[in-house]
Amino acid sequence: MATRDRTSALLRRCVVGATVMALAAATGCGGGGEDDAAADTSCEKSSGKVTLQYWSWVPGMQEAVDAWNRKNPDIQVKLKTTPAGNAGTYQNLSNALKAGKAPDLGQIEYDSLASFRLKDGLRDISSCPGVEAAGEKFVDWTWSQVEFGAHGEDGVWAVPQDTGPMALFYRKDIYDRLGLKAPATWDEYADQARELKQAGKYITHFSQTDPNWFTGLLWQNKATMFERDGDAWKVTVDRPESRQVADYWQKMIDDKLVATDLQGFSPALYKAWNSGEVVTWISAAWGYSTIRDNAKSTDGKWAVAPMPQWQAGSKQAGNWGGSTTAVLGKSKHPAEAAEFALWLNTDPEALEILNREGGLYPAAKAGLDLPALKKPVDFYGGQKIFDVFAQASANVDTDFTWGPTMTDTYRYLSDGTAGVIGGKNTLADVLKQTDSQSVESLRKQSLDVAD
């Protein structure tokens, strides 16, 4: 696996969902009504040589593109390396779409697909050669992310790339010294937080800049944030399952059991890992290299266990991470673009490169059998840590629903959480505020909102 010091801050933003996002044919829906009827869904191959433009932020992607170009002299791909989605790529893509200068392909996170479809930024590739049969090659819930409508009746809008099943990273050496075991439940986790505090340590940090991490915690508790109600959207950010998660972490914050002055993917956090001041991290599969590359003095001292459960004996997991390769709406070569997207995310050579160089946990079923994912990991004491993530991936709730304006929802969560850390409100307040703000965001997009 390649060093991911510079990718950690990028991939932390890759949040995935696990359900069909059916943007209905509602007025102003971008993907519905007369616009939908007039949309070009043909996917004929181009004549002659083709050059495709592709934007991605995955380190090592150029090596994969080079491998494709060597094998496909008539379909050449030119890569532009970009910032992570919300760090710049999405705004640049939006600007390029408006100017008619968008690339043929772009890396887009699952939770942002609906937003780009809303602005007519994506191409339905369901009729492109090989796409219809490709669904069986991917983990089921990831394919449901790129289909819209019940059973994909509204098309296929991207090809899944990677995922981020979540688990618990913990300092096994410190746990062993204190006579602790990996917690099976969240109650046990809180009890350990108190014991660790007495030992002068924090069990983890709580960042106000990672709302997608918090969303992964909600996801584990089946606290979906949006639902479909006929042709309308129903916002469900503030719901009992979400409040259970919020109340739990609010008490951890109030009791000063978690570090609240450390932001995710920051030098201060890495220092706290190295010193043993912070001893666990609830994170995604790609987080293994974040710790490895930024807490090198702790080599061999970490281990991985399943996420703590709300009910003893449960096996639910959240998900934090995942992107797609999407064909942009104005591409003149959708067939060739779709062909490259399918190769990039299913070919064994490409999967190996993206895992080795980019640290991606593949969405393709074949990728789960990569030799690197079957081997013991020295940094984690020789544990086969990806066995834990494979189990987590199988236990991700497939009913979690993304809304079409998730960028706004994340901003509301982040802004509200900053107030929690400052003592101005509570996480329960943030859920209520985000719920009402998300309703208004939908209405501003002329989307129908259910009461």
GROMACS .gro file of N, CA and C in nm, residues 327-386:
model
  180
  327VAL      N    1  -1.975   0.968  -1.609
  327VAL     CA    2  -1.966   1.028  -1.741
  327VAL      C    3  -2.045   1.158  -1.737
  328LEU      N    4  -1.979   1.267  -1.770
  328LEU     CA    5  -2.043   1.398  -1.760
  328LEU      C    6  -2.144   1.418  -1.873
  329GLY      N    7  -2.240   1.504  -1.846
  329GLY     CA    8  -2.357   1.518  -1.931
  329GLY      C    9  -2.331   1.558  -2.075
  330LYS      N   10  -2.229   1.636  -2.101
  330LYS     CA   11  -2.204   1.686  -2.236
  330LYS      C   12  -2.094   1.611  -2.309
  331SER      N   13  -2.053   1.495  -2.256
  331SER     CA   14  -1.948   1.419  -2.322
  331SER      C   15  -1.994   1.378  -2.463
  332LYS      N   16  -1.905   1.395  -2.560
  332LYS     CA   17  -1.935   1.356  -2.697
  332LYS      C   18  -1.900   1.210  -2.723
  333HIS      N   19  -1.842   1.145  -2.623
  333HIS     CA   20  -1.798   1.007  -2.641
  333HIS      C   21  -1.844   0.921  -2.522
  334PRO      N   22  -1.975   0.913  -2.495
  334PRO     CA   23  -2.022   0.841  -2.377
  334PRO      C   24  -1.989   0.692  -2.379
  335ALA      N   25  -1.992   0.629  -2.498
  335ALA     CA   26  -1.964   0.486  -2.504
  335ALA      C   27  -1.820   0.457  -2.463
  336GLU      N   28  -1.727   0.536  -2.517
  336GLU     CA   29  -1.586   0.517  -2.483
  336GLU      C   30  -1.559   0.555  -2.337
  337ALA      N   31  -1.625   0.661  -2.289
  337ALA     CA   32  -1.608   0.702  -2.150
  337ALA      C   33  -1.658   0.593  -2.055
  338ALA      N   34  -1.774   0.535  -2.087
  338ALA     CA   35  -1.828   0.428  -2.003
  338ALA      C   36  -1.738   0.305  -2.007
  339GLU      N   37  -1.682   0.278  -2.125
  339GLU     CA   38  -1.591   0.163  -2.137
  339GLU      C   39  -1.470   0.181  -2.046
  340PHE      N   40  -1.413   0.301  -2.046
  340PHE     CA   41  -1.298   0.326  -1.958
  340PHE      C   42  -1.339   0.318  -1.812
  341ALA      N   43  -1.454   0.375  -1.775
  341ALA     CA   44  -1.499   0.373  -1.635
  341ALA      C   45  -1.518   0.231  -1.586
  342LEU      N   46  -1.574   0.144  -1.670
  342LEU     CA   47  -1.592   0.005  -1.631
  342LEU      C   48  -1.458  -0.065  -1.615
  343TRP      N   49  -1.366  -0.042  -1.709
  343TRP     CA   50  -1.233  -0.104  -1.698
  343TRP      C   51  -1.162  -0.057  -1.572
  344LEU      N   52  -1.164   0.073  -1.548
  344LEU     CA   53  -1.092   0.131  -1.435
  344LEU      C   54  -1.134   0.068  -1.303
  345ASN      N   55  -1.261   0.031  -1.293
  345ASN     CA   56  -1.315  -0.013  -1.165
  345ASN      C   57  -1.347  -0.162  -1.158
  346THR      N   58  -1.306  -0.238  -1.262
  346THR     CA   59  -1.326  -0.384  -1.257
  346THR      C   60  -1.202  -0.462  -1.300
  347ASP      N   61  -1.116  -0.402  -1.378
  347ASP     CA   62  -0.999  -0.474  -1.427
  347ASP      C   63  -0.902  -0.504  -1.313
  348PRO      N   64  -0.852  -0.628  -1.300
  348PRO     CA   65  -0.762  -0.663  -1.189
  348PRO      C   66  -0.638  -0.575  -1.181
  349GLU      N   67  -0.580  -0.540  -1.295
  349GLU     CA   68  -0.460  -0.455  -1.292
  349GLU      C   69  -0.494  -0.316  -1.239
  350ALA      N   70  -0.605  -0.260  -1.286
  350ALA     CA   71  -0.644  -0.127  -1.241
  350ALA      C   72  -0.679  -0.128  -1.093
  351LEU      N   73  -0.750  -0.231  -1.049
  351LEU     CA   74  -0.788  -0.240  -0.908
  351LEU      C   75  -0.665  -0.249  -0.819
  352GLU      N   76  -0.566  -0.326  -0.863
  352GLU     CA   77  -0.444  -0.340  -0.784
  352GLU      C   78  -0.370  -0.208  -0.774
  353ILE      N   79  -0.363  -0.135  -0.885
  353ILE     CA   80  -0.295  -0.006  -0.884
  353ILE      C   81  -0.365   0.092  -0.790
  354LEU      N   82  -0.497   0.102  -0.801
  354LEU     CA   83  -0.572   0.198  -0.720
  354LEU      C   84  -0.567   0.162  -0.572
  355ASN      N   85  -0.561   0.033  -0.541
  355ASN     CA   86  -0.548  -0.008  -0.402
  355ASN      C   87  -0.407   0.021  -0.351
  356ARG      N   88  -0.307  -0.013  -0.432
  356ARG     CA   89  -0.168   0.005  -0.390
  356ARG      C   90  -0.129   0.151  -0.382
  357GLU      N   91  -0.163   0.229  -0.482
  357GLU     CA   92  -0.119   0.368  -0.489
  357GLU      C   93  -0.217   0.465  -0.424
  358GLY      N   94  -0.346   0.437  -0.436
  358GLY     CA   95  -0.445   0.530  -0.383
  358GLY      C   96  -0.508   0.486  -0.252
  359GLY      N   97  -0.481   0.361  -0.211
  359GLY     CA   98  -0.537   0.312  -0.086
  359GLY      C   99  -0.686   0.287  -0.093
  360LEU      N  100  -0.743   0.269  -0.212
  360LEU     CA  101  -0.887   0.253  -0.224
  360LEU      C  102  -0.932   0.112  -0.184
  361TYR      N  103  -1.044   0.106  -0.116
  361TYR     CA  104  -1.108  -0.021  -0.084
  361TYR      C  105  -1.214  -0.042  -0.192
  362PRO      N  106  -1.190  -0.136  -0.284
  362PRO     CA  107  -1.269  -0.141  -0.407
  362PRO      C  108  -1.416  -0.174  -0.388
  363ALA      N  109  -1.498  -0.119  -0.479
  363ALA     CA  110  -1.640  -0.150  -0.481
  363ALA      C  111  -1.667  -0.277  -0.561
  364ALA      N  112  -1.577  -0.311  -0.654
  364ALA     CA  113  -1.593  -0.431  -0.735
  364ALA      C  114  -1.572  -0.555  -0.650
  365LYS      N  115  -1.655  -0.657  -0.673
  365LYS     CA  116  -1.641  -0.781  -0.597
  365LYS      C  117  -1.505  -0.844  -0.619
  366ALA      N  118  -1.454  -0.835  -0.742
  366ALA     CA  119  -1.323  -0.892  -0.771
  366ALA      C  120  -1.214  -0.823  -0.690
  367GLY      N  121  -1.234  -0.696  -0.662
  367GLY     CA  122  -1.134  -0.623  -0.585
  367GLY      C  123  -1.120  -0.671  -0.443
  368LEU      N  124  -1.226  -0.730  -0.389
  368LEU     CA  125  -1.221  -0.779  -0.251
  368LEU      C  126  -1.131  -0.900  -0.238
  369ASP      N  127  -1.092  -0.958  -0.350
  369ASP     CA  128  -1.002  -1.073  -0.348
  369ASP      C  129  -0.859  -1.035  -0.382
  370LEU      N  130  -0.829  -0.906  -0.383
  370LEU     CA  131  -0.692  -0.864  -0.407
  370LEU      C  132  -0.598  -0.926  -0.303
  371PRO      N  133  -0.483  -0.978  -0.347
  371PRO     CA  134  -0.390  -1.041  -0.252
  371PRO      C  135  -0.355  -0.951  -0.134
  372ALA      N  136  -0.343  -0.821  -0.159
  372ALA     CA  137  -0.304  -0.729  -0.051
  372ALA      C  138  -0.408  -0.724   0.060
  373LEU      N  139  -0.534  -0.752   0.025
  373LEU     CA  140  -0.639  -0.748   0.125
  373LEU      C  141  -0.650  -0.878   0.204
  374LYS      N  142  -0.573  -0.977   0.167
  374LYS     CA  143  -0.575  -1.106   0.236
  374LYS      C  144  -0.455  -1.127   0.327
  375LYS      N  145  -0.360  -1.034   0.319
  375LYS     CA  146  -0.235  -1.053   0.392
  375LYS      C  147  -0.237  -0.988   0.530
  376PRO      N  148  -0.157  -1.043   0.623
  376PRO     CA  149  -0.138  -0.974   0.752
  376PRO      C  150  -0.072  -0.838   0.728
  377VAL      N  151  -0.105  -0.742   0.811
  377VAL     CA  152  -0.049  -0.607   0.799
  377VAL      C  153   0.045  -0.584   0.916
  378ASP      N  154   0.172  -0.569   0.886
  378ASP     CA  155   0.274  -0.559   0.990
  378ASP      C  156   0.247  -0.446   1.087
  379PHE      N  157   0.205  -0.331   1.036
  379PHE     CA  158   0.185  -0.215   1.122
  379PHE      C  159   0.079  -0.244   1.228
  380TYR      N  160  -0.012  -0.335   1.198
  380TYR     CA  161  -0.119  -0.371   1.292
  380TYR      C  162  -0.091  -0.505   1.358
  381GLY      N  163   0.035  -0.525   1.392
  381GLY     CA  164   0.075  -0.643   1.467
  381GLY      C  165   0.055  -0.773   1.392
  382GLY      N  166   0.054  -0.767   1.259
  382GLY     CA  167   0.036  -0.888   1.181
  382GLY      C  168  -0.109  -0.930   1.168
  383GLN      N  169  -0.202  -0.847   1.210
  383GLN     CA  170  -0.345  -0.880   1.199
  383GLN      C  171  -0.391  -0.867   1.054
  384LYS      N  172  -0.478  -0.957   1.013
  384LYS     CA  173  -0.541  -0.947   0.881
  384LYS      C  174  -0.659  -0.851   0.893
  385ILE      N  175  -0.627  -0.724   0.895
  385ILE     CA  176  -0.729  -0.624   0.930
  385ILE      C  177  -0.841  -0.614   0.827
  386PHE      N  178  -0.813  -0.648   0.702
  386PHE     CA  179  -0.917  -0.631   0.601
  386PHE      C  180  -1.025  -0.738   0.611
   0.00000   0.00000   0.00000
